[in-house]
Short mmCIF file of C-alpha atoms and ligand atoms in Angstrom, two decimals:
data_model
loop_
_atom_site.label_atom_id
_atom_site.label_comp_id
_atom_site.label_asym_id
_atom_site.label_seq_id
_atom_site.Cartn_x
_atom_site.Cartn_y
_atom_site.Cartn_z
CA UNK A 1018 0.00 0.00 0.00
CA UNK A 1019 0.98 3.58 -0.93
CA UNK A 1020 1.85 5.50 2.03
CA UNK A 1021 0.12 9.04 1.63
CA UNK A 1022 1.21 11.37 4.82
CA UNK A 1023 0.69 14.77 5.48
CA UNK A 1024 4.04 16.64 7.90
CA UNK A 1025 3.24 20.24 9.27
CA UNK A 1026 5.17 21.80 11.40
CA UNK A 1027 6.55 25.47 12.07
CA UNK A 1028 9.14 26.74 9.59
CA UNK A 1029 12.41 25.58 10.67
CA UNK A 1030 11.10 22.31 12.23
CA UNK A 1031 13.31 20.59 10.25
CA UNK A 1032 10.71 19.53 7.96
CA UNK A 1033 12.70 19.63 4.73
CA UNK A 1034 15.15 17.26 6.08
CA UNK A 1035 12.83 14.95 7.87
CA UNK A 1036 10.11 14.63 5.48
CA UNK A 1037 12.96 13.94 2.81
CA UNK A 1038 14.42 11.19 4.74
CA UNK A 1039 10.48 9.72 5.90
CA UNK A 1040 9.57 9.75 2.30
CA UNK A 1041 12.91 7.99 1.01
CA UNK A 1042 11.87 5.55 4.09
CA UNK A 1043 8.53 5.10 2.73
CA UNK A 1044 9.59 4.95 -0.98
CA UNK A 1045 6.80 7.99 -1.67
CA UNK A 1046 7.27 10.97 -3.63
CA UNK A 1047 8.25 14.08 -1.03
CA UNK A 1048 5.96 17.22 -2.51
CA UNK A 1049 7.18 20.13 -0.96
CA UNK A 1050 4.63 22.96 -2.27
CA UNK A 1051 7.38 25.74 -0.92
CA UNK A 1052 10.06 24.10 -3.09
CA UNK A 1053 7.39 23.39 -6.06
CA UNK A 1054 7.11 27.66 -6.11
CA UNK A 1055 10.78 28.03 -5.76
CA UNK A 1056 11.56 26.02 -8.89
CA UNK A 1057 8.74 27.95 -10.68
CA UNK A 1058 10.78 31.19 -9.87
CA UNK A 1059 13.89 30.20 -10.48
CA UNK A 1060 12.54 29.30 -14.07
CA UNK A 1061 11.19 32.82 -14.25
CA UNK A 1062 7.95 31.46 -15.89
CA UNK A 1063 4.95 33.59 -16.01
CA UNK A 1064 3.69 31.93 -13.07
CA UNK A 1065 7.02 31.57 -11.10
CA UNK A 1066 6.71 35.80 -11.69
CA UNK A 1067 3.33 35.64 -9.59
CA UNK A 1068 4.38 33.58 -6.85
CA UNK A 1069 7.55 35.53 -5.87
CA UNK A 1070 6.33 38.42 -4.44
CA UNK A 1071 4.31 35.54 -2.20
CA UNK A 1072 7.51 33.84 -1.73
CA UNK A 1073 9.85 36.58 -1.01
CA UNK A 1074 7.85 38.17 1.61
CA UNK A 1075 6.63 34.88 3.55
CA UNK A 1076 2.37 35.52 2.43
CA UNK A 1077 0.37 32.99 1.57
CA UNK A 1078 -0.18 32.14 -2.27
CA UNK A 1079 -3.90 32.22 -3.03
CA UNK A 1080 -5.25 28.81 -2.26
CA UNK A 1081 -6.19 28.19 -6.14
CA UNK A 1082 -2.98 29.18 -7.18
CA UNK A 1083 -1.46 26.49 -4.54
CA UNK A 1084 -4.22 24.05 -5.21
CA UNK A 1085 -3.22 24.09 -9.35
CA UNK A 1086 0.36 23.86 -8.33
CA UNK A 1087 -0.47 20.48 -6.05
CA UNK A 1088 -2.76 18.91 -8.88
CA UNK A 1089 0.08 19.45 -11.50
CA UNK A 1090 2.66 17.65 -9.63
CA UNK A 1091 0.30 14.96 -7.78
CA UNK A 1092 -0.55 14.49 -11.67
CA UNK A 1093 2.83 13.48 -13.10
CA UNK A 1094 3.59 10.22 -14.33
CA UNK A 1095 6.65 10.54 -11.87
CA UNK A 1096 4.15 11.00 -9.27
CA UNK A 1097 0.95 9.41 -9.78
CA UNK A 1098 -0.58 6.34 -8.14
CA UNK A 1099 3.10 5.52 -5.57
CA UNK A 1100 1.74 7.49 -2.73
CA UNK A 1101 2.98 10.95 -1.71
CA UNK A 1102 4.35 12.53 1.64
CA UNK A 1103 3.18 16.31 1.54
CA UNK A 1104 5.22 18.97 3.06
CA UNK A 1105 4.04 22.81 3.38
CA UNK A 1106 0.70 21.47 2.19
CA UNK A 1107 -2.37 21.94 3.77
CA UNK A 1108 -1.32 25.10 5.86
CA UNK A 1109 -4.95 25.96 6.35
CA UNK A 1110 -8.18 24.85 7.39
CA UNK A 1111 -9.24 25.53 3.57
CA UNK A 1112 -6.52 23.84 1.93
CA UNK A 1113 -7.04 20.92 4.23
CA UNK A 1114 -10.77 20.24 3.16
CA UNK A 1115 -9.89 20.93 0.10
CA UNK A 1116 -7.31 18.31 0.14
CA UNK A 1117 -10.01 15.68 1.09
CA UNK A 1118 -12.71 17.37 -1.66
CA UNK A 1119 -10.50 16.50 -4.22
CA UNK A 1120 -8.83 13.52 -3.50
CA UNK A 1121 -11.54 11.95 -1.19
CA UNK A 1122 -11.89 10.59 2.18
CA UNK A 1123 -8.45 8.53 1.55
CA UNK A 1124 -6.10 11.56 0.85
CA UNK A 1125 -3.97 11.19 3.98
CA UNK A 1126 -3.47 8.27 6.22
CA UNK A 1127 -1.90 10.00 8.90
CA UNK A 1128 -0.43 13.78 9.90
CA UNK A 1129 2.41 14.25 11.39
CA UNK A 1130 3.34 17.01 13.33
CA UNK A 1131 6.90 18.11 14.09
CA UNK A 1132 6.44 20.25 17.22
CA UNK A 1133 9.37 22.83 17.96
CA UNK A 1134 9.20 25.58 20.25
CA UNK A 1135 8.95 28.86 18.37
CA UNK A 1136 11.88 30.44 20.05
CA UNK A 1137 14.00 27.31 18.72
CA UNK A 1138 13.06 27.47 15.46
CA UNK A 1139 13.35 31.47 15.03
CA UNK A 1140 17.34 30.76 16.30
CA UNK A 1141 17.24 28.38 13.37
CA UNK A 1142 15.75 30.21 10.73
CA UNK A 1143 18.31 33.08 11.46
CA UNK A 1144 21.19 31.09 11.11
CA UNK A 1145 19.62 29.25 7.98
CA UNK A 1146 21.56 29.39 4.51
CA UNK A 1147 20.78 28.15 1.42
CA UNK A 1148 22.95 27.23 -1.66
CA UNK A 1149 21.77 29.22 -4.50
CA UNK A 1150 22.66 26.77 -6.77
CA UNK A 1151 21.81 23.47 -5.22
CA UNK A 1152 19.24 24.32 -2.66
CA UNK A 1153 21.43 22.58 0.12
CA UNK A 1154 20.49 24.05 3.17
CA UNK A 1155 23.60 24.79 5.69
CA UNK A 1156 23.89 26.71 8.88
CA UNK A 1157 26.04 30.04 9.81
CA UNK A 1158 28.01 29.54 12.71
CA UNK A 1159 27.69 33.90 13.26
CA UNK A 1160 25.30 36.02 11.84
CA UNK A 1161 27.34 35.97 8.35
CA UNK A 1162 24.70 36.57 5.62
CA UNK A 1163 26.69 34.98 3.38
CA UNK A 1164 29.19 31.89 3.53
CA UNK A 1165 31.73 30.08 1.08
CA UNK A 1166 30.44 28.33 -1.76
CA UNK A 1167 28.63 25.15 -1.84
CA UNK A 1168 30.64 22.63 -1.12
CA UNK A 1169 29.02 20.64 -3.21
CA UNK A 1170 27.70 22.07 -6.23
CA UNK A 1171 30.19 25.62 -5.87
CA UNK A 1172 26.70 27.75 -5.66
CA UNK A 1173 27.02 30.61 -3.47
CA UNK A 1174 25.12 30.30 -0.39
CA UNK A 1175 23.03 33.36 1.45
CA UNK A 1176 20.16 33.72 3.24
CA UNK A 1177 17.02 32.61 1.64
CA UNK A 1178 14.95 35.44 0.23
CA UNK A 1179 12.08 34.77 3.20
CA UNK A 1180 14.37 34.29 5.91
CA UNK A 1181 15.11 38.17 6.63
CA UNK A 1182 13.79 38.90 10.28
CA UNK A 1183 10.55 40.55 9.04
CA UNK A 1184 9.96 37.71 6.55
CA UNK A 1185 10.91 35.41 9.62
CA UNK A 1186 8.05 36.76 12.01
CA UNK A 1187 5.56 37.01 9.63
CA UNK A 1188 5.68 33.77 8.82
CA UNK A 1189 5.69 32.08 11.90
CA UNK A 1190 2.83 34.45 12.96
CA UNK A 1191 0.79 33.11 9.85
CA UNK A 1192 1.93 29.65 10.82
CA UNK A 1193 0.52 29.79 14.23
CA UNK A 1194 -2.56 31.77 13.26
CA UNK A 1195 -3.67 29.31 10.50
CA UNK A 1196 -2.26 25.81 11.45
CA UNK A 1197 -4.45 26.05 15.23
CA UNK A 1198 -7.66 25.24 13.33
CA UNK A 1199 -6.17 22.70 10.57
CA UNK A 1200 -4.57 20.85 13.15
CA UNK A 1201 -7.98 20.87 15.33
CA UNK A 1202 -9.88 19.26 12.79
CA UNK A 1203 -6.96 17.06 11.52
CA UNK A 1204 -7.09 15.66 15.06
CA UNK A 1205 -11.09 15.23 14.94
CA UNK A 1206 -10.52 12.96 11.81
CA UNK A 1207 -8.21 10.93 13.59
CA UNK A 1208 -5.55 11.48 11.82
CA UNK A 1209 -3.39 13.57 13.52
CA UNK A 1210 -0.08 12.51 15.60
CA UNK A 1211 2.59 14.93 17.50
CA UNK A 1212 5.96 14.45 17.09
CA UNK A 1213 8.71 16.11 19.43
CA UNK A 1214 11.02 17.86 16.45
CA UNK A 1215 13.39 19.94 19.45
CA UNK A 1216 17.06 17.59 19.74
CA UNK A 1217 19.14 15.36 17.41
CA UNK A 1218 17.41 15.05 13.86
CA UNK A 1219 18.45 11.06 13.67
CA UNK A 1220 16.18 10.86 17.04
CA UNK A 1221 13.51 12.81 15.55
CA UNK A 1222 13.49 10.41 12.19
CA UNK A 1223 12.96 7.97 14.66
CA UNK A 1224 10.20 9.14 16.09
CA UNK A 1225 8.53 9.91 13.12
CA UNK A 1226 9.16 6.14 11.52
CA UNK A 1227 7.79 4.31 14.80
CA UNK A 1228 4.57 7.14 14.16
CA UNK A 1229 3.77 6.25 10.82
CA UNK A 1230 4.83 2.46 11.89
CA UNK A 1231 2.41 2.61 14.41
CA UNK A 1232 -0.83 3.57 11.89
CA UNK A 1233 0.40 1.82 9.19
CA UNK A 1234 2.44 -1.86 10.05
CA UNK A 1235 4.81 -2.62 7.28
CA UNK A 1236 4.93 0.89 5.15
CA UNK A 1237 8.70 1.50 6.02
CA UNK A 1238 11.42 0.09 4.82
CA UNK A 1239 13.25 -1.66 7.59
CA UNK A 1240 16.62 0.39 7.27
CA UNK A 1241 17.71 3.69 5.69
CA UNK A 1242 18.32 3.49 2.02
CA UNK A 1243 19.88 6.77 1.59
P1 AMP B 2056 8.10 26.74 2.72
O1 AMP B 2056 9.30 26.30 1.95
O2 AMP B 2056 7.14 25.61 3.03
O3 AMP B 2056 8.45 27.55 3.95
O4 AMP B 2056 7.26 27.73 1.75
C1 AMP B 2056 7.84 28.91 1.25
C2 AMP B 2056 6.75 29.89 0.84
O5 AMP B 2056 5.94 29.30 -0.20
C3 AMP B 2056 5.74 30.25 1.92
O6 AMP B 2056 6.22 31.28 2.79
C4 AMP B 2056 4.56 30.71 1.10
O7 AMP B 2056 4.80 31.99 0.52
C5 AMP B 2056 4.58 29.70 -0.05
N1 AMP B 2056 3.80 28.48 0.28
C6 AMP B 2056 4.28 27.20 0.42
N2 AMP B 2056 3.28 26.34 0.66
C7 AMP B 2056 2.14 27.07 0.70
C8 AMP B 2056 0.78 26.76 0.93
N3 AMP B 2056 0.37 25.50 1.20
N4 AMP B 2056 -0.13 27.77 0.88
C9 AMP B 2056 0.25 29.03 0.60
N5 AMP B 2056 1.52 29.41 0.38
C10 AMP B 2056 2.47 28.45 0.43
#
């Protein structure tokens, strides 16, 4: 059975990491709907020219906008039919039935999510850098906007263009404004589960495996491929 999880969670929960290591564990696609608009930018499509004044400032993109953006890439061939582990998506009450309007009562067999204390995750977010080139995240020892190039791909690494301290609060204010009610009703369909995200990120993959292990027997691979 296809494995189809939803993973909320403050920015700078670590979900990029996790859900890219739960999703390699479950053999699912990882659909990141932040990362989905950053690749749109960076192609400097028509679209990808709409989204980045979203993007750049840490708003929300219009839920149709989002909602075309999911269909598209639930839609590939790549994608289609092998289960999918979404990450950024729902971030509101409205996105989540909407979620479950379109796919049906099956669209997620569990949500996860990674709970961090907001004053962690603003140290994080302000020590955040991301290649440019290869979208590796890494982390400023200082308060250095920029640092060396990527080691692996030679990009030049800088803050990302939401991470400035306005960008920062806003989001995290939006974040706990709009996730309270998504994750109330999440939780009324049964399907939600809290994870502690604060500590080492190998104990916090973990806990998210035996999570998903414990709704879903036999969905994850017995050891790390990657
Ligand atoms: P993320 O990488 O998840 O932090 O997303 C980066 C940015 O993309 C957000 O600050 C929003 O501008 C936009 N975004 C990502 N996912 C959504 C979503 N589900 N609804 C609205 N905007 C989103």
């Amino acid at each position: 059975m296809a494995a189809k999880v939803i993973v909320l969670g403050r920015q700078g929960a670590g979900k990029g990491t996790q859900c890219a290591r739960l999703a390699d564990r479950l053999g699912v696609p990882h659909v990141s709907t932040g990362d989905l608009f950053r690749a749109e930018i960076a192609s400097g499509s028509t679209l990808g020219q709409a989204l980045d004044g979203y993007v750049r400032t840490g708003a929300l993109v219009p839920d149709n906008v989002v909602l075309d953006v999911l269909a598209g890439r639930l839609g590939d061939r790549a994608v289609r039919g092998r289960g999918y582990l979404l990450d950024g998506f729902p971030r509101t009450l409205a996105q989540g039935q909407a979620l479950f309007e379109v796919l049906g009562a099956d669209a997620a067999d569990v949500a996860l999510e990674i709970d961090v204390p907001r004053p962690v995750v603003e140290r994080r977010l302000a020590a955040r850098r991301l290649c440019r080139g290869c979208g590796a995240t890494s982390v400023a020892p200082d308060d250095a906007d920029h640092l060396p190039p990527c080691g692996t791909c030679g990009g030049e690494v800088g803050r990302r263009d939401d991470d400035t301290p306005d960008a920062i609060a806003r989001r995290l204010d939006l974040y706990d404004e709009q996730a309270t009610p998504l994750l109330v009703w999440l939780d009324s369909l049964g399907l939600l589960v809290t994870v502690d995200g604060d500590g080492n990120p190998d104990a916090v993959t973990s806990r998210l495996v035996a999570a998903v292990t414990a709704r879903l027997p036999g969905v994850v691979a017995p050891t790390r491929t990657a």
